[in-house]
Amino acid sequence: MKIATFNVNGINGRLVRLLEWLEEARPDVACLQETKTQDANFPHAALKDAGYGAIWSGQKSYNGVAILARGREPMEVRRGLPGDPDDLHARYLEAMVDGVLVASLYLPNGNPQPGPKFDYKLAWFARLHAHARHLLEQRVPAVLAGDYNVVPTDQDIYNPASWLDDALLQPESRAAYRDLLAQGWIDAIRDRHPEDFTIYTFWDYLRNRWPRNAGLRIDHLLLSPDLRARLVDAGVDRDVRGREKASDHAPAWVVLR
DNA sequence: ATGTCGAGCAAAGCTCGA
């Protein structure tokens, strides 16, 4: 069972690229972020034609998440992260697929920091901690996949020097990510590639960052502890970032036995 | 500060968020 996460940066603007990748990579489940469209304009018919059932949670212009499942319909179990009824951002969706609970999450970017956007990021992280702990208590196999907007360590970026003031590298952001791992969640890519410090999932459009491989690892798949024994592979479809009209993110994935 | 995208608004370049 292959589960992927991909920040598409506009699902309608990238639809050709998304369909191309689905056909090549053939994930059983694909968690998408930054669909950037309201629900009425989500391209579910094109995805269905490509063989994927889908659930989606969007809003106009910003954010938006979805879960695709090959050859079946994802069974939605949660829409929105609990803990703040006033938070209307479309950033969290959960489904059951083949006995695995899969979440597609888009954690707030948090820039500029300090400020209200960074406060929102940390508050969202705190809500994620509470919910993630709840999921572990349920003892259901679970994968929390998405754009976490956190570079976990200095080994997960080409060079931290020009990002030191960025919300993605702040000690508070990193501590929040570490706290998830401390609950027992497994960072699948790092688990499978403990010594490879050139794995990235995001390359900014600015400043020639793709051609010089100036990337960051910010898209993560966190596995519940019971899935460790089923983890057989994990990786990043790096070449996707180099194509025409590419998203600034590349898909990351795991294969579970 | 730089400079690159998608999307919205509205009809061409601007603004916003990333």
JSON list of N, CA, C and O (backbone and C1' of nucleotides) in Angstrom, two decimals, chain A residues 9-10 13-14 60-61 109 205-207 245, chain B residues 2-9 16-18:
[
{"chain": "A", "resi": 9, "resn": "ASN", "atom": "N", "xyz": [-0.03, 23.17, -4.76]},
{"chain": "A", "resi": 9, "resn": "ASN", "atom": "CA", "xyz": [0.00, 24.62, -5.00]},
{"chain": "A", "resi": 9, "resn": "ASN", "atom": "C", "xyz": [-0.97, 25.02, -6.11]},
{"chain": "A", "resi": 9, "resn": "ASN", "atom": "O", "xyz": [-0.56, 25.63, -7.11]},
{"chain": "A", "resi": 10, "resn": "GLY", "atom": "N", "xyz": [-2.25, 24.69, -5.91]},
{"chain": "A", "resi": 10, "resn": "GLY", "atom": "CA", "xyz": [-3.28, 25.05, -6.89]},
{"chain": "A", "resi": 10, "resn": "GLY", "atom": "C", "xyz": [-3.66, 23.84, -7.74]},
{"chain": "A", "resi": 10, "resn": "GLY", "atom": "O", "xyz": [-2.97, 23.54, -8.72]},
{"chain": "A", "resi": 13, "resn": "GLY", "atom": "N", "xyz": [-4.70, 24.71, -11.52]},
{"chain": "A", "resi": 13, "resn": "GLY", "atom": "CA", "xyz": [-3.56, 25.18, -12.31]},
{"chain": "A", "resi": 13, "resn": "GLY", "atom": "C", "xyz": [-2.54, 24.09, -12.59]},
{"chain": "A", "resi": 13, "resn": "GLY", "atom": "O", "xyz": [-1.76, 24.18, -13.54]},
{"chain": "A", "resi": 14, "resn": "ARG", "atom": "N", "xyz": [-2.54, 23.03, -11.76]},
{"chain": "A", "resi": 14, "resn": "ARG", "atom": "CA", "xyz": [-1.55, 21.95, -11.91]},
{"chain": "A", "resi": 14, "resn": "ARG", "atom": "C", "xyz": [-2.19, 20.64, -12.29]},
{"chain": "A", "resi": 14, "resn": "ARG", "atom": "O", "xyz": [-1.54, 19.58, -12.17]},
{"chain": "A", "resi": 60, "resn": "LYS", "atom": "N", "xyz": [-11.89, 29.40, -0.94]},
{"chain": "A", "resi": 60, "resn": "LYS", "atom": "CA", "xyz": [-11.46, 30.23, -2.07]},
{"chain": "A", "resi": 60, "resn": "LYS", "atom": "C", "xyz": [-10.00, 30.68, -1.90]},
{"chain": "A", "resi": 60, "resn": "LYS", "atom": "O", "xyz": [-9.62, 31.14, -0.82]},
{"chain": "A", "resi": 61, "resn": "SER", "atom": "N", "xyz": [-9.22, 30.52, -2.92]},
{"chain": "A", "resi": 61, "resn": "SER", "atom": "CA", "xyz": [-7.85, 31.09, -3.02]},
{"chain": "A", "resi": 61, "resn": "SER", "atom": "C", "xyz": [-6.76, 30.44, -2.18]},
{"chain": "A", "resi": 61, "resn": "SER", "atom": "O", "xyz": [-5.63, 30.32, -2.63]},
{"chain": "A", "resi": 109, "resn": "ASN", "atom": "N", "xyz": [1.91, 28.11, 7.68]},
{"chain": "A", "resi": 109, "resn": "ASN", "atom": "CA", "xyz": [3.28, 28.50, 7.37]},
{"chain": "A", "resi": 109, "resn": "ASN", "atom": "C", "xyz": [3.90, 29.30, 8.53]},
{"chain": "A", "resi": 109, "resn": "ASN", "atom": "O", "xyz": [5.03, 29.03, 8.94]},
{"chain": "A", "resi": 205, "resn": "TYR", "atom": "N", "xyz": [10.40, 28.94, -5.46]},
{"chain": "A", "resi": 205, "resn": "TYR", "atom": "CA", "xyz": [10.50, 29.43, -6.84]},
{"chain": "A", "resi": 205, "resn": "TYR", "atom": "C", "xyz": [11.56, 30.52, -6.98]},
{"chain": "A", "resi": 205, "resn": "TYR", "atom": "O", "xyz": [12.12, 30.74, -8.06]},
{"chain": "A", "resi": 206, "resn": "LEU", "atom": "N", "xyz": [11.80, 31.24, -5.90]},
{"chain": "A", "resi": 206, "resn": "LEU", "atom": "CA", "xyz": [12.70, 32.38, -5.95]},
{"chain": "A", "resi": 206, "resn": "LEU", "atom": "C", "xyz": [14.17, 31.97, -5.94]},
{"chain": "A", "resi": 206, "resn": "LEU", "atom": "O", "xyz": [14.53, 30.91, -5.43]},
{"chain": "A", "resi": 207, "resn": "ARG", "atom": "N", "xyz": [14.97, 32.86, -6.47]},
{"chain": "A", "resi": 207, "resn": "ARG", "atom": "CA", "xyz": [16.43, 32.78, -6.32]},
{"chain": "A", "resi": 207, "resn": "ARG", "atom": "C", "xyz": [17.04, 31.48, -6.84]},
{"chain": "A", "resi": 207, "resn": "ARG", "atom": "O", "xyz": [17.97, 30.94, -6.23]},
{"chain": "A", "resi": 245, "resn": "LYS", "atom": "N", "xyz": [5.62, 24.06, -15.34]},
{"chain": "A", "resi": 245, "resn": "LYS", "atom": "CA", "xyz": [4.47, 24.39, -14.49]},
{"chain": "A", "resi": 245, "resn": "LYS", "atom": "C", "xyz": [4.41, 23.52, -13.23]},
{"chain": "A", "resi": 245, "resn": "LYS", "atom": "O", "xyz": [3.34, 23.10, -12.80]},
{"chain": "B", "resi": 2, "resn": "DT", "atom": "P", "xyz": [12.88, 45.31, -3.58]},
{"chain": "B", "resi": 2, "resn": "DT", "atom": "O5'", "xyz": [13.64, 44.02, -4.10]},
{"chain": "B", "resi": 2, "resn": "DT", "atom": "C5'", "xyz": [15.01, 44.13, -4.50]},
{"chain": "B", "resi": 2, "resn": "DT", "atom": "C4'", "xyz": [15.58, 42.75, -4.71]},
{"chain": "B", "resi": 2, "resn": "DT", "atom": "C3'", "xyz": [14.76, 41.82, -5.63]},
{"chain": "B", "resi": 2, "resn": "DT", "atom": "O3'", "xyz": [15.47, 41.65, -6.82]},
{"chain": "B", "resi": 2, "resn": "DT", "atom": "C1'", "xyz": [15.68, 40.67, -3.77]},
{"chain": "B", "resi": 3, "resn": "DG", "atom": "P", "xyz": [14.69, 41.71, -8.20]},
{"chain": "B", "resi": 3, "resn": "DG", "atom": "O5'", "xyz": [14.12, 40.23, -8.31]},
{"chain": "B", "resi": 3, "resn": "DG", "atom": "C5'", "xyz": [14.99, 39.11, -8.26]},
{"chain": "B", "resi": 3, "resn": "DG", "atom": "C4'", "xyz": [14.15, 37.85, -8.20]},
{"chain": "B", "resi": 3, "resn": "DG", "atom": "C3'", "xyz": [13.02, 37.79, -9.22]},
{"chain": "B", "resi": 3, "resn": "DG", "atom": "O3'", "xyz": [12.87, 36.47, -9.70]},
{"chain": "B", "resi": 3, "resn": "DG", "atom": "C1'", "xyz": [12.09, 37.82, -7.04]},
{"chain": "B", "resi": 4, "resn": "DT", "atom": "P", "xyz": [11.94, 36.26, -11.01]},
{"chain": "B", "resi": 4, "resn": "DT", "atom": "O5'", "xyz": [10.94, 35.15, -10.47]},
{"chain": "B", "resi": 4, "resn": "DT", "atom": "C5'", "xyz": [11.48, 33.91, -10.06]},
{"chain": "B", "resi": 4, "resn": "DT", "atom": "C4'", "xyz": [10.33, 32.98, -9.71]},
{"chain": "B", "resi": 4, "resn": "DT", "atom": "C3'", "xyz": [9.18, 32.99, -10.72]},
{"chain": "B", "resi": 4, "resn": "DT", "atom": "O3'", "xyz": [8.65, 31.67, -10.75]},
{"chain": "B", "resi": 4, "resn": "DT", "atom": "C1'", "xyz": [8.34, 33.56, -8.62]},
{"chain": "B", "resi": 5, "resn": "DC", "atom": "P", "xyz": [8.29, 30.98, -12.11]},
{"chain": "B", "resi": 5, "resn": "DC", "atom": "O5'", "xyz": [6.98, 30.19, -11.70]},
{"chain": "B", "resi": 5, "resn": "DC", "atom": "C5'", "xyz": [5.75, 30.83, -11.70]},
{"chain": "B", "resi": 5, "resn": "DC", "atom": "C4'", "xyz": [5.01, 30.47, -10.44]},
{"chain": "B", "resi": 5, "resn": "DC", "atom": "C3'", "xyz": [3.52, 30.60, -10.61]},
{"chain": "B", "resi": 5, "resn": "DC", "atom": "O3'", "xyz": [3.02, 29.35, -11.06]},
{"chain": "B", "resi": 5, "resn": "DC", "atom": "C1'", "xyz": [4.25, 31.47, -8.50]},
{"chain": "B", "resi": 6, "resn": "DG", "atom": "P", "xyz": [1.67, 29.32, -11.91]},
{"chain": "B", "resi": 6, "resn": "DG", "atom": "O5'", "xyz": [0.57, 29.34, -10.77]},
{"chain": "B", "resi": 6, "resn": "DG", "atom": "C5'", "xyz": [0.52, 28.29, -9.82]},
{"chain": "B", "resi": 6, "resn": "DG", "atom": "C4'", "xyz": [-0.67, 28.50, -8.91]},
{"chain": "B", "resi": 6, "resn": "DG", "atom": "C3'", "xyz": [-1.99, 28.72, -9.63]},
{"chain": "B", "resi": 6, "resn": "DG", "atom": "O3'", "xyz": [-3.00, 28.04, -8.90]},
{"chain": "B", "resi": 6, "resn": "DG", "atom": "C1'", "xyz": [-1.47, 30.64, -8.34]},
{"chain": "B", "resi": 7, "resn": "DA", "atom": "P", "xyz": [-4.48, 27.94, -9.52]},
{"chain": "B", "resi": 7, "resn": "DA", "atom": "O5'", "xyz": [-5.22, 29.17, -8.87]},
{"chain": "B", "resi": 7, "resn": "DA", "atom": "C5'", "xyz": [-5.41, 29.20, -7.45]},
{"chain": "B", "resi": 7, "resn": "DA", "atom": "C4'", "xyz": [-6.01, 30.53, -7.05]},
{"chain": "B", "resi": 7, "resn": "DA", "atom": "C3'", "xyz": [-7.21, 30.96, -7.90]},
{"chain": "B", "resi": 7, "resn": "DA", "atom": "O3'", "xyz": [-8.32, 31.12, -7.05]},
{"chain": "B", "resi": 7, "resn": "DA", "atom": "C1'", "xyz": [-5.66, 32.74, -7.63]},
{"chain": "B", "resi": 8, "resn": "DG", "atom": "P", "xyz": [-9.77, 31.51, -7.61]},
{"chain": "B", "resi": 8, "resn": "DG", "atom": "O5'", "xyz": [-9.86, 33.06, -7.24]},
{"chain": "B", "resi": 8, "resn": "DG", "atom": "C5'", "xyz": [-9.75, 33.46, -5.87]},
{"chain": "B", "resi": 8, "resn": "DG", "atom": "C4'", "xyz": [-9.92, 34.95, -5.75]},
{"chain": "B", "resi": 8, "resn": "DG", "atom": "C3'", "xyz": [-11.11, 35.51, -6.54]},
{"chain": "B", "resi": 8, "resn": "DG", "atom": "O3'", "xyz": [-11.77, 36.47, -5.73]},
{"chain": "B", "resi": 8, "resn": "DG", "atom": "C1'", "xyz": [-9.12, 36.58, -7.24]},
{"chain": "B", "resi": 9, "resn": "DC", "atom": "P", "xyz": [-13.21, 37.00, -6.13]},
{"chain": "B", "resi": 9, "resn": "DC", "atom": "O5'", "xyz": [-12.88, 38.38, -6.84]},
{"chain": "B", "resi": 9, "resn": "DC", "atom": "C5'", "xyz": [-12.22, 39.43, -6.10]},
{"chain": "B", "resi": 9, "resn": "DC", "atom": "C4'", "xyz": [-11.80, 40.53, -7.04]},
{"chain": "B", "resi": 9, "resn": "DC", "atom": "C3'", "xyz": [-12.89, 40.98, -8.05]},
{"chain": "B", "resi": 9, "resn": "DC", "atom": "O3'", "xyz": [-12.94, 42.39, -8.09]},
{"chain": "B", "resi": 9, "resn": "DC", "atom": "C1'", "xyz": [-10.87, 40.55, -9.15]},
{"chain": "B", "resi": 16, "resn": "DC", "atom": "P", "xyz": [-2.59, 43.50, -0.03]},
{"chain": "B", "resi": 16, "resn": "DC", "atom": "O5'", "xyz": [-2.69, 41.92, 0.10]},
{"chain": "B", "resi": 16, "resn": "DC", "atom": "C5'", "xyz": [-3.97, 41.29, 0.03]},
{"chain": "B", "resi": 16, "resn": "DC", "atom": "C4'", "xyz": [-3.76, 39.79, -0.02]},
{"chain": "B", "resi": 16, "resn": "DC", "atom": "C3'", "xyz": [-2.78, 39.28, 1.05]},
{"chain": "B", "resi": 16, "resn": "DC", "atom": "O3'", "xyz": [-3.46, 38.33, 1.83]},
{"chain": "B", "resi": 16, "resn": "DC", "atom": "C1'", "xyz": [-2.27, 38.37, -1.11]},
{"chain": "B", "resi": 17, "resn": "DG", "atom": "P", "xyz": [-2.85, 37.86, 3.26]},
{"chain": "B", "resi": 17, "resn": "DG", "atom": "O5'", "xyz": [-2.16, 36.48, 2.91]},
{"chain": "B", "resi": 17, "resn": "DG", "atom": "C5'", "xyz": [-2.96, 35.41, 2.41]},
{"chain": "B", "resi": 17, "resn": "DG", "atom": "C4'", "xyz": [-2.06, 34.33, 1.89]},
{"chain": "B", "resi": 17, "resn": "DG", "atom": "C3'", "xyz": [-0.92, 33.95, 2.85]},
{"chain": "B", "resi": 17, "resn": "DG", "atom": "O3'", "xyz": [-0.99, 32.56, 3.07]},
{"chain": "B", "resi": 17, "resn": "DG", "atom": "C1'", "xyz": [-0.09, 34.33, 0.66]},
{"chain": "B", "resi": 18, "resn": "DA", "atom": "P", "xyz": [-0.01, 31.83, 4.12]},
{"chain": "B", "resi": 18, "resn": "DA", "atom": "O5'", "xyz": [1.10, 31.25, 3.14]},
{"chain": "B", "resi": 18, "resn": "DA", "atom": "C5'", "xyz": [0.71, 30.36, 2.10]},
{"chain": "B", "resi": 18, "resn": "DA", "atom": "C4'", "xyz": [1.87, 30.15, 1.16]},
{"chain": "B", "resi": 18, "resn": "DA", "atom": "C3'", "xyz": [3.17, 29.73, 1.84]},
{"chain": "B", "resi": 18, "resn": "DA", "atom": "O3'", "xyz": [3.64, 28.53, 1.27]},
{"chain": "B", "resi": 18, "resn": "DA", "atom": "C1'", "xyz": [3.56, 31.40, 0.26]}
]
